[in-house]
Amino acid sequence: MIPSAVPREVLVRAPGKINLALTVGRPMPDGYHPLATVFQAVSLVEEVSARAADGFTLQVEGLHADRVPTDDSNLALRAARRLAEHAGVDDGVHLHVRKGVPVAGGMAGGSADAAAALLACDTLWRTGLPREELSELAGTLGADVPFALLGNTAVGRGRGDLLTPALSRGEYHWTLALQDHGLSTPEVFRTFDELLGGVDVEPEADRALLQALGSGDPDAVGAALGNDLQAAALELAPHLAETLAVAQDAGALGVVVSGSGPTVAALARSRTHAVAIAAALTAAGVSDGVLTATGPVPGARVVVGERAVTPRAGDHG
Ligand code: C5P
């Protein structure tokens, strides 16, 4: 038995995502846009550890950590509070977030934090919500949060939160071109409305892409990559056109702005090719950083659960 005075800690890992295809419609009365997207979870991950505490506190480190708000607007903290309210838990939690997904990059790093925090607190507090209930709660925190729980490959409809897992064969190699200045998702959607007004028909997931994923054909996947928000992201960050062109010239099978951007995702033939594309982007000076990743990878999962930790100075159990 672990004495109750000994604090327990739960560590959860949740992935970032690339939207392989994104079709966007006209905004609904609540301001959200109906969309159809094909998500792939990739090997850039957020790690969130949850430890019993009196109140709700947060510490963030890792990639671009200085750009993450640590006040009550932080999505991981909001997730923990939302679960506590929903499940009638009186305990608090200290969350420690280690970032591996670019901040405000269109890869849903904040959503991954929220998904990881939900699962970590659910495990720490032993609320034991079924995955579907956790996913519903996730959808109240943000459109991309349910996918960070689910992972792998899925079609997202509605706001992007209504998910159907999709078949995907093989491993895909990506080069990601990062930008120091993130784009605001609401602003990109607003610009999209101004530029295009959205399609009148119900958005549908790209069939050619789903077929290509199902048969594990990277050339066809590359050819089918597409994003309705790309023109809006380029309007707000015109230099991205050059980033896209350099990756294309380096032989990428396909290049796309991920989600609302500004991260540019280039599909490579192999891990070695992904590194070569990264080198070309760096040499051309068209990004503020490059990363390589593979996908698909699983959704949020507990990697260390309910481990008894040695109390540190200042810990209260
Ligand atoms: O759900 P999330 O908080 O990630 O969305 C951020 C913003 O992006 C929303 O407030 C909205 O302006 C925009 N959005 C949208 N349609 C979607 C998803 C997001 O207009 N389907």
Coordinates of C-alpha atoms in Angstrom, one line a residue, residues 17-313:
K17 CA -1.1 16.6 -35.7
I18 CA -0.9 17.4 -39.3
N19 CA -4.1 18.1 -41.3
L20 CA -3.4 16.1 -44.5
A21 CA -6.5 17.6 -46.0
L22 CA -8.8 20.3 -44.8
T23 CA -12.0 21.4 -46.4
V24 CA -13.8 24.3 -44.8
G25 CA -17.4 25.6 -45.2
R26 CA -19.2 28.8 -44.4
P27 CA -19.3 29.8 -40.7
M28 CA -22.2 28.6 -38.5
P29 CA -24.2 30.9 -36.3
D30 CA -21.8 30.2 -33.4
G31 CA -18.9 31.4 -35.5
Y32 CA -17.3 28.0 -35.9
H33 CA -16.8 26.6 -39.4
P34 CA -18.1 23.2 -40.5
L35 CA -15.1 21.3 -41.8
A36 CA -13.9 17.9 -43.1
T37 CA -10.3 17.0 -42.4
V38 CA -8.0 14.0 -42.4
F39 CA -5.8 14.1 -39.3
Q40 CA -2.5 12.3 -38.9
A41 CA -0.9 12.2 -35.4
V42 CA 2.8 12.7 -35.6
S43 CA 5.8 11.9 -33.4
L44 CA 6.2 15.4 -32.0
V45 CA 4.7 15.0 -28.5
E46 CA 3.7 16.9 -25.5
E47 CA 4.4 15.4 -22.1
V48 CA 2.2 16.3 -19.2
S49 CA 2.7 15.1 -15.7
A50 CA 0.1 15.5 -13.0
R51 CA 0.8 15.5 -9.3
A52 CA -1.6 15.8 -6.4
A53 CA -1.6 19.4 -5.1
D54 CA -3.9 21.8 -3.1
G55 CA -4.8 24.1 -6.0
F56 CA -4.4 24.2 -9.8
T57 CA -0.8 25.1 -10.8
L58 CA 1.2 24.8 -13.9
Q59 CA 4.8 24.8 -15.1
V60 CA 5.8 24.7 -18.8
E61 CA 9.2 24.0 -20.3
G62 CA 10.6 22.8 -23.7
L63 CA 10.1 24.0 -27.3
H64 CA 8.9 27.7 -27.3
A65 CA 7.8 27.4 -23.7
D66 CA 8.2 31.1 -23.1
R67 CA 5.3 31.7 -25.6
V68 CA 2.8 29.6 -23.6
P69 CA 0.4 31.4 -21.2
T70 CA 0.6 29.9 -17.7
D71 CA -2.4 31.7 -16.3
D72 CA -6.0 30.4 -16.2
S73 CA -6.3 30.6 -20.0
N74 CA -3.8 27.8 -20.4
L75 CA -5.6 24.9 -22.0
A76 CA -4.1 22.2 -19.8
L77 CA -5.2 24.0 -16.7
R78 CA -8.6 24.5 -18.1
A79 CA -8.8 20.8 -19.0
A80 CA -7.9 19.8 -15.4
R81 CA -10.5 22.2 -13.9
R82 CA -13.2 21.0 -16.4
L83 CA -12.6 17.4 -15.5
A84 CA -12.7 18.2 -11.7
E85 CA -16.0 20.0 -12.2
H86 CA -17.5 17.3 -14.4
A87 CA -16.5 14.5 -12.1
G88 CA -17.1 16.3 -8.8
V89 CA -13.5 16.1 -7.7
D90 CA -12.4 18.4 -4.9
D91 CA -8.6 17.7 -5.3
G92 CA -6.2 20.1 -7.1
V93 CA -3.3 19.2 -9.3
H94 CA 0.1 20.5 -10.3
L95 CA 0.7 20.1 -14.0
H96 CA 4.1 20.0 -15.6
V97 CA 4.1 20.4 -19.4
R98 CA 7.1 19.6 -21.6
K99 CA 6.5 20.9 -25.0
G100 CA 7.6 19.2 -28.2
V101 CA 5.0 20.6 -30.6
P102 CA 5.5 24.1 -32.0
V103 CA 3.4 26.7 -30.2
A104 CA 0.7 28.4 -32.3
G105 CA 2.0 26.5 -35.3
G106 CA -1.2 24.8 -36.6
M107 CA -0.2 21.4 -35.1
A108 CA -2.5 21.5 -32.1
G109 CA 0.2 21.5 -29.4
G110 CA -2.2 23.3 -26.9
S111 CA -4.9 20.7 -27.8
A112 CA -2.4 17.9 -27.1
D113 CA -1.7 19.5 -23.7
A114 CA -5.4 19.5 -22.9
A115 CA -5.9 15.9 -24.0
A116 CA -2.9 14.8 -22.0
A117 CA -4.0 16.8 -18.9
L118 CA -7.5 15.2 -19.1
L119 CA -6.1 11.7 -19.2
A120 CA -3.4 12.4 -16.6
C121 CA -6.0 13.9 -14.1
D122 CA -8.5 11.1 -14.9
T123 CA -5.8 8.6 -13.9
L124 CA -4.5 10.6 -10.9
W125 CA -8.0 11.2 -9.5
R126 CA -9.2 7.7 -10.5
T127 CA -12.3 9.3 -12.0
G128 CA -12.1 6.5 -14.7
L129 CA -14.3 8.2 -17.3
P130 CA -14.9 6.0 -20.4
R131 CA -13.0 7.2 -23.4
E132 CA -16.1 8.4 -25.1
E133 CA -17.0 10.7 -22.2
L134 CA -13.4 11.9 -22.0
S135 CA -13.6 12.7 -25.7
E136 CA -16.9 14.6 -25.3
L137 CA -15.3 16.6 -22.5
A138 CA -12.3 17.2 -24.8
G139 CA -14.6 18.6 -27.5
T140 CA -15.8 21.3 -25.1
L141 CA -12.2 22.5 -24.7
G142 CA -11.3 22.8 -28.4
A143 CA -12.1 21.4 -31.8
D144 CA -8.7 19.5 -32.0
V145 CA -8.6 18.1 -28.5
P146 CA -10.6 14.9 -29.2
F147 CA -8.2 13.9 -32.0
A148 CA -5.2 14.3 -29.6
L149 CA -6.8 11.7 -27.4
L150 CA -7.6 9.4 -30.3
G151 CA -4.4 9.7 -32.4
N152 CA -3.3 7.7 -35.5
T153 CA -5.3 8.7 -38.6
A154 CA -8.9 9.9 -38.5
V155 CA -11.5 11.9 -40.4
G156 CA -12.8 14.9 -38.5
R157 CA -16.1 16.5 -39.2
G158 CA -18.3 19.1 -37.6
R159 CA -15.8 21.5 -36.0
G160 CA -13.2 18.8 -36.4
D161 CA -14.3 17.1 -33.2
L162 CA -16.5 14.4 -34.6
L163 CA -14.0 11.6 -35.4
T164 CA -14.0 8.5 -37.5
P165 CA -10.8 6.5 -37.4
A166 CA -9.3 5.9 -40.9
L167 CA -7.2 3.1 -42.3
S168 CA -3.6 4.1 -43.0
R169 CA -0.8 1.8 -44.1
G170 CA 2.9 2.4 -43.7
E171 CA 5.0 5.1 -42.0
Y172 CA 5.1 8.7 -43.3
H173 CA 8.2 10.9 -43.0
W174 CA 7.8 14.6 -42.5
T175 CA 9.9 17.7 -42.5
L176 CA 8.3 20.6 -40.6
A177 CA 9.4 24.2 -41.2
L178 CA 8.7 26.3 -38.1
Q179 CA 8.2 30.1 -37.9
D180 CA 8.9 32.3 -34.9
H181 CA 5.7 34.2 -35.4
G182 CA 2.6 32.0 -34.9
L183 CA -0.7 32.6 -36.5
S184 CA -3.9 33.1 -34.6
T185 CA -6.4 30.4 -35.6
P186 CA -9.5 32.8 -35.4
E187 CA -7.7 35.3 -37.5
V188 CA -6.9 32.7 -40.2
F189 CA -10.5 31.6 -40.3
R190 CA -11.6 35.3 -40.5
T191 CA -9.2 35.9 -43.4
F192 CA -10.5 32.7 -45.1
D193 CA -14.1 34.1 -44.8
E194 CA -13.0 37.4 -46.4
L195 CA -11.0 35.7 -49.2
L196 CA -13.3 32.8 -50.2
G197 CA -16.5 32.8 -48.2
G198 CA -16.3 29.0 -47.9
V199 CA -17.9 26.3 -49.9
D200 CA -21.7 26.1 -49.9
V201 CA -21.9 22.3 -49.9
E202 CA -21.2 20.3 -46.9
P203 CA -17.4 19.8 -46.6
E204 CA -16.2 16.2 -47.4
A205 CA -13.0 14.4 -46.7
D206 CA -10.8 13.9 -49.7
R207 CA -11.5 10.5 -51.1
A208 CA -8.3 10.2 -53.2
L209 CA -6.3 10.9 -50.0
L210 CA -8.2 8.3 -48.0
Q211 CA -7.6 5.7 -50.7
A212 CA -4.0 6.6 -50.9
L213 CA -3.6 6.2 -47.1
G214 CA -5.5 2.9 -47.2
S215 CA -3.2 1.5 -49.8
G216 CA 0.0 3.0 -48.3
D217 CA 1.0 5.0 -51.4
P218 CA 3.1 8.0 -50.2
D219 CA 3.3 9.4 -53.8
A220 CA -0.5 9.5 -54.0
V221 CA -0.7 10.8 -50.4
G222 CA 1.7 13.6 -51.3
A223 CA -0.3 14.5 -54.4
A224 CA -3.6 14.6 -52.4
L225 CA -2.4 16.9 -49.6
G226 CA -4.5 20.1 -49.5
N227 CA -5.7 22.8 -47.1
D228 CA -8.5 25.3 -47.7
L229 CA -6.9 27.6 -45.0
Q230 CA -3.6 27.7 -46.8
A231 CA -4.5 30.8 -48.9
A232 CA -5.5 32.6 -45.8
A233 CA -2.3 31.6 -44.0
L234 CA -0.3 32.9 -47.0
E235 CA -2.3 36.1 -47.0
L236 CA -1.2 36.7 -43.4
A237 CA 2.3 35.3 -43.8
P238 CA 3.3 35.8 -47.5
H239 CA 6.8 34.5 -46.9
L240 CA 5.4 31.0 -46.5
A241 CA 5.1 30.8 -50.3
E242 CA 8.9 30.6 -50.5
T243 CA 9.0 27.9 -47.7
L244 CA 6.6 25.8 -49.7
A245 CA 8.6 26.3 -52.9
V246 CA 11.9 25.3 -51.3
A247 CA 10.4 22.1 -49.9
Q248 CA 8.9 21.3 -53.2
D249 CA 12.2 21.9 -55.0
A250 CA 13.9 19.6 -52.5
G251 CA 11.7 16.8 -53.9
A252 CA 9.0 16.6 -51.3
L253 CA 6.1 14.3 -52.4
G254 CA 3.7 17.0 -51.3
V255 CA 3.8 20.2 -49.2
V256 CA 1.0 21.8 -47.2
V257 CA 0.5 24.4 -44.5
S258 CA -0.7 22.4 -41.4
G259 CA -4.1 23.5 -40.1
S260 CA -4.2 27.3 -39.6
G261 CA -0.4 27.4 -40.0
P262 CA 2.2 28.8 -40.1
T263 CA 4.0 25.4 -39.9
V264 CA 4.7 24.0 -43.3
A265 CA 4.7 20.2 -43.6
A266 CA 6.6 18.5 -46.4
L267 CA 6.1 14.8 -47.0
A268 CA 9.4 13.0 -47.7
R269 CA 10.3 9.6 -49.3
S270 CA 12.3 8.4 -46.3
R271 CA 13.9 9.6 -43.1
T272 CA 17.0 10.5 -45.0
H273 CA 15.0 12.5 -47.5
A274 CA 13.3 14.3 -44.6
V275 CA 16.7 15.4 -43.3
A276 CA 17.7 16.5 -46.8
I277 CA 14.6 18.7 -47.1
A278 CA 15.3 20.1 -43.6
A279 CA 18.8 21.0 -44.8
A280 CA 17.5 22.7 -47.9
L281 CA 15.0 24.8 -45.8
T282 CA 17.8 25.8 -43.4
A283 CA 20.2 26.6 -46.2
A284 CA 17.6 28.8 -48.0
G285 CA 16.8 30.6 -44.7
V286 CA 13.1 30.2 -45.3
S287 CA 12.1 29.0 -41.8
D288 CA 13.1 29.8 -38.2
G289 CA 13.7 26.1 -37.4
V290 CA 13.1 22.6 -38.8
L291 CA 12.0 19.4 -37.3
T292 CA 11.5 15.9 -38.7
A293 CA 8.7 13.6 -37.6
T294 CA 6.9 10.4 -38.5
G295 CA 3.3 9.4 -38.4
P296 CA 0.9 8.0 -37.7
V297 CA 1.4 7.6 -33.9
P298 CA -1.1 6.7 -31.1
G299 CA -3.1 9.3 -29.2
A300 CA -2.7 10.3 -25.6
R301 CA -1.6 7.5 -23.3
V302 CA -0.3 7.1 -19.8
V303 CA 3.4 6.3 -19.9
V304 CA 4.0 6.3 -16.1
G305 CA 0.9 5.9 -14.0
E306 CA 0.2 6.5 -10.3
R307 CA 3.9 6.0 -9.5
A308 CA 4.8 6.7 -5.9
V309 CA 7.4 9.5 -6.0
T310 CA 9.8 10.5 -3.3
P311 CA 8.5 13.6 -1.6
R312 CA 10.6 16.6 -2.4
A313 CA 11.3 19.5 -0.1

